[in-house]
PDB file of C-alpha atoms in Angstrom:
ATOM      1  CA  MET S   1     -20.034 -15.873  -1.346  1.00 39.00           C
ATOM      2  CA  TYR S   2     -17.746 -14.786   1.526  1.00 39.00           C
ATOM      3  CA  ASP S   3     -14.388 -13.212   1.736  1.00 43.00           C
ATOM      4  CA  ARG S   4     -11.416 -14.856   3.301  1.00 42.00           C
ATOM      5  CA  ALA S   5     -12.338 -13.392   6.835  1.00 41.00           C
ATOM      6  CA  GLY S   6     -15.605 -15.381   6.479  1.00 41.00           C
ATOM      7  CA  THR S   7     -17.742 -12.177   6.264  1.00 41.00           C
ATOM      8  CA  LEU S   8     -20.266 -11.260   3.563  1.00 40.00           C
ATOM      9  CA  PRO S   9     -18.798  -8.508   1.304  1.00 50.00           C
ATOM     10  CA  ALA S  10     -20.609  -5.146   1.110  1.00 57.00           C
ATOM     11  CA  SER S  11     -21.635  -6.004  -2.480  1.00 79.00           C
ATOM     12  CA  ARG S  12     -20.952  -8.331  -5.255  1.00 80.00           C
ATOM     13  CA  THR S  13     -19.034  -5.712  -7.132  1.00 82.00           C
ATOM     14  CA  ASP S  14     -16.813  -5.180  -4.151  1.00 88.00           C
ATOM     15  CA  PHE S  15     -16.165  -8.943  -3.859  1.00 91.00           C
ATOM     16  CA  VAL S  16     -15.316  -9.059  -7.462  1.00 92.00           C
ATOM     17  CA  LEU S  17     -13.035  -5.975  -7.390  1.00 92.00           C
ATOM     18  CA  GLU S  18     -11.081  -7.330  -4.461  1.00 89.00           C
ATOM     19  CA  SER S  19     -10.912 -10.828  -5.895  1.00 92.00           C
ATOM     20  CA  ILE S  20      -9.533  -9.578  -9.298  1.00 93.00           C
ATOM     21  CA  LYS S  21      -7.167  -7.040  -7.633  1.00 89.00           C
ATOM     22  CA  GLU S  22      -5.683  -9.622  -5.378  1.00 85.00           C
ATOM     23  CA  ALA S  23      -5.138 -12.081  -8.372  1.00 88.00           C
ATOM     24  CA  ILE S  24      -3.385  -9.275 -10.151  1.00 87.00           C
ATOM     25  CA  LEU S  25      -1.198  -8.119  -7.416  1.00 81.00           C
ATOM     26  CA  HIS S  26      -0.354 -11.690  -6.367  1.00 78.00           C
ATOM     27  CA  GLY S  27       0.639 -12.517  -9.931  1.00 78.00           C
ATOM     28  CA  LYS S  28      -2.151 -15.072 -10.489  1.00 84.00           C
ATOM     29  CA  LEU S  29      -3.394 -12.847 -13.433  1.00 89.00           C
ATOM     30  CA  LYS S  30      -0.174 -11.950 -15.406  1.00 85.00           C
ATOM     31  CA  PRO S  31       0.697  -8.667 -17.077  1.00 84.00           C
ATOM     32  CA  GLY S  32      -0.834  -8.533 -20.536  1.00 87.00           C
ATOM     33  CA  GLN S  33      -3.378 -11.352 -19.769  1.00 91.00           C
ATOM     34  CA  ALA S  34      -6.775 -10.775 -21.225  1.00 93.00           C
ATOM     35  CA  LEU S  35      -9.567 -10.433 -18.622  1.00 94.00           C
ATOM     36  CA  VAL S  36     -12.581 -12.045 -20.163  1.00 93.00           C
ATOM     37  CA  GLU S  37     -15.815 -11.091 -18.328  1.00 92.00           C
ATOM     38  CA  SER S  38     -17.447 -14.401 -18.909  1.00 93.00           C
ATOM     39  CA  GLU S  39     -14.536 -16.397 -17.633  1.00 94.00           C
ATOM     40  CA  LEU S  40     -14.043 -14.219 -14.545  1.00 94.00           C
ATOM     41  CA  ALA S  41     -17.829 -14.397 -13.916  1.00 93.00           C
ATOM     42  CA  ALA S  42     -17.731 -18.236 -13.974  1.00 93.00           C
ATOM     43  CA  THR S  43     -14.735 -18.465 -11.740  1.00 93.00           C
ATOM     44  CA  LEU S  44     -16.248 -16.040  -9.136  1.00 93.00           C
ATOM     45  CA  ASN S  45     -19.736 -17.485  -9.520  1.00 92.00           C
ATOM     46  CA  VAL S  46     -21.239 -14.060 -10.343  1.00 92.00           C
ATOM     47  CA  SER S  47     -22.938 -12.465 -13.371  1.00 91.00           C
ATOM     48  CA  LYS S  48     -20.991 -10.489 -15.895  1.00 92.00           C
ATOM     49  CA  THR S  49     -22.330  -7.013 -14.588  1.00 91.00           C
ATOM     50  CA  PRO S  50     -20.164  -6.861 -11.396  1.00 92.00           C
ATOM     51  CA  VAL S  51     -17.139  -8.045 -13.370  1.00 94.00           C
ATOM     52  CA  ARG S  52     -17.679  -5.320 -15.815  1.00 92.00           C
ATOM     53  CA  GLU S  53     -18.005  -2.684 -13.125  1.00 92.00           C
ATOM     54  CA  ALA S  54     -15.060  -3.999 -11.322  1.00 93.00           C
ATOM     55  CA  LEU S  55     -12.813  -3.900 -14.393  1.00 94.00           C
ATOM     56  CA  LYS S  56     -13.887  -0.322 -15.030  1.00 92.00           C
ATOM     57  CA  THR S  57     -12.790   0.631 -11.400  1.00 92.00           C
ATOM     58  CA  LEU S  58      -9.483  -1.332 -11.938  1.00 92.00           C
ATOM     59  CA  ALA S  59      -8.806   0.653 -15.042  1.00 91.00           C
ATOM     60  CA  GLY S  60      -9.298   3.779 -13.173  1.00 87.00           C
ATOM     61  CA  SER S  61      -6.728   2.817 -10.599  1.00 84.00           C
ATOM     62  CA  GLY S  62      -4.273   1.738 -13.279  1.00 84.00           C
ATOM     63  CA  LEU S  63      -4.190  -2.059 -12.824  1.00 88.00           C
ATOM     64  CA  VAL S  64      -6.206  -2.776 -15.979  1.00 91.00           C
ATOM     65  CA  VAL S  65      -6.187  -1.371 -19.598  1.00 91.00           C
ATOM     66  CA  MET S  66      -9.375  -1.161 -21.458  1.00 91.00           C
ATOM     67  CA  SER S  67      -9.106  -1.274 -25.230  1.00 87.00           C
ATOM     68  CA  PRO S  68     -11.941  -1.167 -27.779  1.00 84.00           C
ATOM     69  CA  TYR S  69     -10.141  -3.816 -29.756  1.00 81.00           C
ATOM     70  CA  ARG S  70      -8.404  -6.052 -27.165  1.00 82.00           C
ATOM     71  CA  GLY S  71     -10.943  -5.599 -24.304  1.00 88.00           C
ATOM     72  CA  ALA S  72      -9.658  -5.504 -20.685  1.00 92.00           C
ATOM     73  CA  THR S  73      -6.064  -6.711 -19.980  1.00 92.00           C
ATOM     74  CA  VAL S  74      -3.862  -6.599 -16.947  1.00 91.00           C
ATOM     75  CA  ARG S  75      -1.513  -3.645 -17.278  1.00 87.00           C
ATOM     76  CA  VAL S  76       2.044  -4.330 -18.364  1.00 85.00           C
ATOM     77  CA  VAL S  77       4.537  -2.600 -15.988  1.00 81.00           C
ATOM     78  CA  ASP S  78       6.989  -0.640 -18.151  1.00 81.00           C
ATOM     79  CA  ALA S  79       9.599   1.913 -17.490  1.00 81.00           C
ATOM     80  CA  GLU S  80       7.407   4.823 -18.577  1.00 83.00           C
ATOM     81  CA  MET S  81       4.640   3.875 -16.141  1.00 84.00           C
ATOM     82  CA  ALA S  82       7.087   3.418 -13.224  1.00 86.00           C
ATOM     83  CA  ALA S  83       8.651   6.686 -13.894  1.00 88.00           C
ATOM     84  CA  SER S  84       5.406   8.429 -13.664  1.00 90.00           C
ATOM     85  CA  VAL S  85       4.408   6.810 -10.449  1.00 92.00           C
ATOM     86  CA  TYR S  86       7.708   7.311  -8.742  1.00 92.00           C
ATOM     87  CA  ASP S  87       7.907  10.825  -9.876  1.00 94.00           C
ATOM     88  CA  VAL S  88       4.762  11.804  -7.934  1.00 95.00           C
ATOM     89  CA  ARG S  89       5.801   9.611  -5.008  1.00 95.00           C
ATOM     90  CA  LEU S  90       9.219  11.372  -4.751  1.00 96.00           C
ATOM     91  CA  LEU S  91       7.509  14.745  -4.685  1.00 96.00           C
ATOM     92  CA  LEU S  92       4.901  13.898  -1.993  1.00 97.00           C
ATOM     93  CA  GLU S  93       5.865  10.989   0.109  1.00 97.00           C
ATOM     94  CA  PRO S  94       9.023  12.292   1.772  1.00 98.00           C
ATOM     95  CA  GLU S  95       7.303  15.579   2.561  1.00 98.00           C
ATOM     96  CA  ALA S  96       4.295  13.781   3.925  1.00 98.00           C
ATOM     97  CA  LEU S  97       6.615  11.856   6.251  1.00 98.00           C
ATOM     98  CA  ARG S  98       8.325  14.965   7.293  1.00 98.00           C
ATOM     99  CA  ARG S  99       5.079  16.455   8.349  1.00 98.00           C
ATOM    100  CA  ALA S 100       3.885  13.382  10.007  1.00 98.00           C
ATOM    101  CA  VAL S 101       7.095  13.366  12.240  1.00 98.00           C
ATOM    102  CA  GLN S 102       6.718  16.905  13.032  1.00 98.00           C
ATOM    103  CA  ARG S 103       3.137  16.251  14.192  1.00 97.00           C
ATOM    104  CA  ARG S 104       4.419  13.416  16.322  1.00 97.00           C
ATOM    105  CA  ALA S 105       2.257  10.844  14.519  1.00 97.00           C
ATOM    106  CA  ASP S 106       1.857   7.317  15.680  1.00 96.00           C
ATOM    107  CA  PHE S 107       4.086   4.905  13.615  1.00 96.00           C
ATOM    108  CA  SER S 108       3.110   1.748  15.494  1.00 95.00           C
ATOM    109  CA  GLU S 109       1.310   0.329  12.359  1.00 94.00           C
ATOM    110  CA  ALA S 110       4.553   0.905  10.381  1.00 95.00           C
ATOM    111  CA  ARG S 111       6.501  -1.109  13.044  1.00 94.00           C
ATOM    112  CA  ALA S 112       3.958  -3.964  12.889  1.00 92.00           C
ATOM    113  CA  ALA S 113       4.333  -4.025   9.094  1.00 91.00           C
ATOM    114  CA  LEU S 114       8.018  -4.766   9.487  1.00 89.00           C
ATOM    115  CA  ASP S 115       7.390  -8.027  11.080  1.00 82.00           C
ATOM    116  CA  ASP S 116       5.010  -9.309   8.607  1.00 73.00           C
ATOM    117  CA  THR S 117       6.992 -11.439   6.166  1.00 68.00           C
ATOM    118  CA  GLY S 118       6.254 -14.363   3.888  1.00 61.00           C
ATOM    119  CA  ASP S 119       5.828 -14.976   0.262  1.00 63.00           C
ATOM    120  CA  LEU S 120       5.806 -12.302  -2.428  1.00 61.00           C
ATOM    121  CA  ALA S 121       2.103 -11.483  -1.997  1.00 65.00           C
ATOM    122  CA  ARG S 122       2.405 -11.134   1.712  1.00 74.00           C
ATOM    123  CA  ARG S 123       5.542  -8.932   1.485  1.00 76.00           C
ATOM    124  CA  SER S 124       3.828  -6.723  -0.952  1.00 75.00           C
ATOM    125  CA  LEU S 125       0.884  -6.097   1.294  1.00 80.00           C
ATOM    126  CA  ALA S 126       3.282  -5.428   4.152  1.00 85.00           C
ATOM    127  CA  ASN S 127       5.153  -2.986   2.100  1.00 85.00           C
ATOM    128  CA  ARG S 128       1.922  -1.071   1.297  1.00 86.00           C
ATOM    129  CA  ARG S 129       1.076  -0.953   5.022  1.00 91.00           C
ATOM    130  CA  PHE S 130       4.408   0.229   6.029  1.00 94.00           C
ATOM    131  CA  HIS S 131       4.626   3.037   3.475  1.00 95.00           C
ATOM    132  CA  ARG S 132       1.073   4.273   4.181  1.00 95.00           C
ATOM    133  CA  ALA S 133       1.630   4.234   7.851  1.00 96.00           C
ATOM    134  CA  LEU S 134       4.437   6.643   7.286  1.00 97.00           C
ATOM    135  CA  TYR S 135       2.503   9.287   5.438  1.00 97.00           C
ATOM    136  CA  ALA S 136      -0.963   8.777   6.959  1.00 97.00           C
ATOM    137  CA  GLY S 137      -0.325  11.184   9.896  1.00 97.00           C
ATOM    138  CA  CYS S 138       0.803  14.102   7.842  1.00 98.00           C
ATOM    139  CA  GLY S 139      -2.259  16.075   8.491  1.00 97.00           C
ATOM    140  CA  ASN S 140      -3.204  16.799   4.971  1.00 98.00           C
ATOM    141  CA  PRO S 141      -5.995  14.629   3.753  1.00 97.00           C
ATOM    142  CA  LEU S 142      -5.547  15.589   0.117  1.00 97.00           C
ATOM    143  CA  MET S 143      -1.879  14.516   0.134  1.00 97.00           C
ATOM    144  CA  VAL S 144      -2.970  11.218   1.731  1.00 97.00           C
ATOM    145  CA  GLU S 145      -5.656  10.642  -0.891  1.00 95.00           C
ATOM    146  CA  VAL S 146      -3.251  11.304  -3.713  1.00 95.00           C
ATOM    147  CA  LEU S 147      -0.605   8.926  -2.244  1.00 95.00           C
ATOM    148  CA  ASP S 148      -3.491   6.272  -1.573  1.00 92.00           C
ATOM    149  CA  GLY S 149      -4.405   6.596  -5.355  1.00 89.00           C
ATOM    150  CA  LEU S 150      -0.954   5.431  -6.195  1.00 90.00           C
ATOM    151  CA  ARG S 151      -0.908   2.458  -3.958  1.00 87.00           C
ATOM    152  CA  ASP S 152      -2.170  -0.207  -6.378  1.00 85.00           C
ATOM    153  CA  ARG S 153       0.206   0.989  -9.157  1.00 86.00           C
ATOM    154  CA  THR S 154       2.934   1.018  -6.834  1.00 85.00           C
ATOM    155  CA  ALA S 155       2.214  -2.432  -5.609  1.00 81.00           C
ATOM    156  CA  LEU S 156       2.155  -3.726  -9.217  1.00 84.00           C
ATOM    157  CA  ILE S 157       5.544  -1.997  -9.923  1.00 83.00           C
ATOM    158  CA  THR S 158       6.938  -3.469  -6.698  1.00 78.00           C
ATOM    159  CA  VAL S 159       5.874  -6.982  -7.377  1.00 72.00           C
ATOM    160  CA  ALA S 160       7.307  -6.702 -10.904  1.00 71.00           C
ATOM    161  CA  GLY S 161      10.617  -5.424  -9.598  1.00 65.00           C
ATOM    162  CA  TRP S 162      10.812  -8.225  -7.041  1.00 60.00           C
ATOM    163  CA  GLY S 163      10.118 -10.661  -9.663  1.00 56.00           C
ATOM    164  CA  LEU S 164      13.009  -9.386 -11.615  1.00 49.00           C
ATOM    165  CA  CYS S 165      15.610  -9.262  -8.843  1.00 52.00           C
ATOM    166  CA  PRO S 166      14.378  -9.588  -5.224  1.00 56.00           C
ATOM    167  CA  THR S 167      15.777  -6.933  -2.879  1.00 65.00           C
ATOM    168  CA  TRP S 168      13.711  -7.688   0.281  1.00 67.00           C
ATOM    169  CA  GLU S 169      16.552  -7.803   2.676  1.00 75.00           C
ATOM    170  CA  ALA S 170      18.041  -4.454   1.635  1.00 81.00           C
ATOM    171  CA  GLU S 171      14.618  -2.822   1.525  1.00 84.00           C
ATOM    172  CA  ASP S 172      13.741  -4.197   5.038  1.00 87.00           C
ATOM    173  CA  ALA S 173      17.035  -2.620   6.337  1.00 91.00           C
ATOM    174  CA  GLU S 174      16.132   0.645   4.807  1.00 94.00           C
ATOM    175  CA  HIS S 175      12.660   0.523   6.194  1.00 94.00           C
ATOM    176  CA  ARG S 176      13.963  -0.065   9.737  1.00 95.00           C
ATOM    177  CA  ALA S 177      16.390   2.809   9.476  1.00 96.00           C
ATOM    178  CA  ILE S 178      13.720   5.180   8.246  1.00 97.00           C
ATOM    179  CA  LEU S 179      11.340   4.238  11.064  1.00 97.00           C
ATOM    180  CA  VAL S 180      14.018   4.579  13.823  1.00 97.00           C
ATOM    181  CA  VAL S 181      14.687   8.132  12.630  1.00 97.00           C
ATOM    182  CA  ALA S 182      10.964   8.973  12.350  1.00 97.00           C
ATOM    183  CA  GLU S 183      10.247   7.658  15.760  1.00 97.00           C
ATOM    184  CA  GLU S 184      13.073   9.652  17.269  1.00 97.00           C
ATOM    185  CA  GLY S 185      11.577  12.850  15.849  1.00 97.00           C
ATOM    186  CA  PHE S 186      14.062  13.815  13.203  1.00 98.00           C
ATOM    187  CA  ALA S 187      11.753  14.936  10.442  1.00 98.00           C
ATOM    188  CA  ASP S 188      14.302  16.093   7.826  1.00 98.00           C
ATOM    189  CA  GLU S 189      16.442  13.070   8.303  1.00 98.00           C
ATOM    190  CA  ALA S 190      13.511  10.647   7.979  1.00 98.00           C
ATOM    191  CA  ALA S 191      12.275  12.423   4.717  1.00 98.00           C
ATOM    192  CA  ASP S 192      15.851  12.315   3.220  1.00 98.00           C
ATOM    193  CA  LEU S 193      16.049   8.582   4.035  1.00 97.00           C
ATOM    194  CA  LEU S 194      12.633   7.845   2.588  1.00 97.00           C
ATOM    195  CA  ARG S 195      13.510   9.845  -0.625  1.00 97.00           C
ATOM    196  CA  ARG S 196      16.748   7.767  -0.997  1.00 96.00           C
ATOM    197  CA  HIS S 197      14.940   4.616  -0.388  1.00 94.00           C
ATOM    198  CA  VAL S 198      12.156   5.386  -2.962  1.00 93.00           C
ATOM    199  CA  GLN S 199      14.698   6.838  -5.528  1.00 93.00           C
ATOM    200  CA  THR S 200      17.016   3.737  -5.330  1.00 89.00           C
ATOM    201  CA  PHE S 201      14.177   1.254  -6.083  1.00 85.00           C
ATOM    202  CA  ALA S 202      12.777   3.519  -8.852  1.00 86.00           C
ATOM    203  CA  ASP S 203      16.218   3.590 -10.434  1.00 86.00           C
ATOM    204  CA  ARG S 204      16.691  -0.141 -10.258  1.00 81.00           C
ATOM    205  CA  VAL S 205      13.172  -0.820 -11.838  1.00 77.00           C
ATOM    206  CA  ALA S 206      13.899   1.699 -14.590  1.00 75.00           C
ATOM    207  CA  GLU S 207      16.871  -0.270 -15.571  1.00 77.00           C
ATOM    208  CA  GLU S 208      15.174  -3.662 -15.421  1.00 71.00           C
ATOM    209  CA  LEU S 209      11.739  -3.041 -16.881  1.00 67.00           C
ATOM    210  CA  PRO S 210      11.073  -2.924 -20.646  1.00 59.00           C
ATOM    211  CA  ASP S 211      10.794   0.630 -22.039  1.00 56.00           C
ATOM    212  CA  VAL S 212       7.382  -0.095 -23.929  1.00 40.00           C
ATOM    213  CA  VAL S 213       3.940   1.379 -23.652  1.00 35.00           C
ATOM    214  CA  ARG S 214       0.880  -0.891 -23.941  1.00 31.00           C
TER     215      ARG S 214
END
């Protein structure tokens, strides 16, 4: 049981966790789809125990919903969920970037992510890498931890938004503009551009997504 890099995962639970997460974020497991422990265990060639533990972890990160009546299901992305996630991002992420620029952080990972294109799944991963590279050097580990905690939910929302109406080209242009200003050392300007970038996507997603709670 090896991962795609050909190395043995740290544990069966880690392997199962990453496999299910990847399937959700790549759209192989659809929003609202039931996650049956026995079926997942058979697919991944493991017992039900690591599947159960993985589903609990994914529920904690917001990708899975646990119900005493329906069991585990893939979270349905709705306007309320998106608003909550983007509310926190808009409060923290631009400020984290401003601080990273002031600290003259290294943005080479962000630049590398810009050139990583491909299908929906690959673009989603590149988008995650880019945004994390912007705030990772802010100098506040707790701020980084909070933003890292939103990454899975953000990715789920982003994939849903692109599925409704792809805006890759516009977002790529915005990413490049943000990075140029950040690398030139203009902290406030970089923060403002990032805030507008995040807000624009949040507004579009709020209009497109169903306003339901599941």
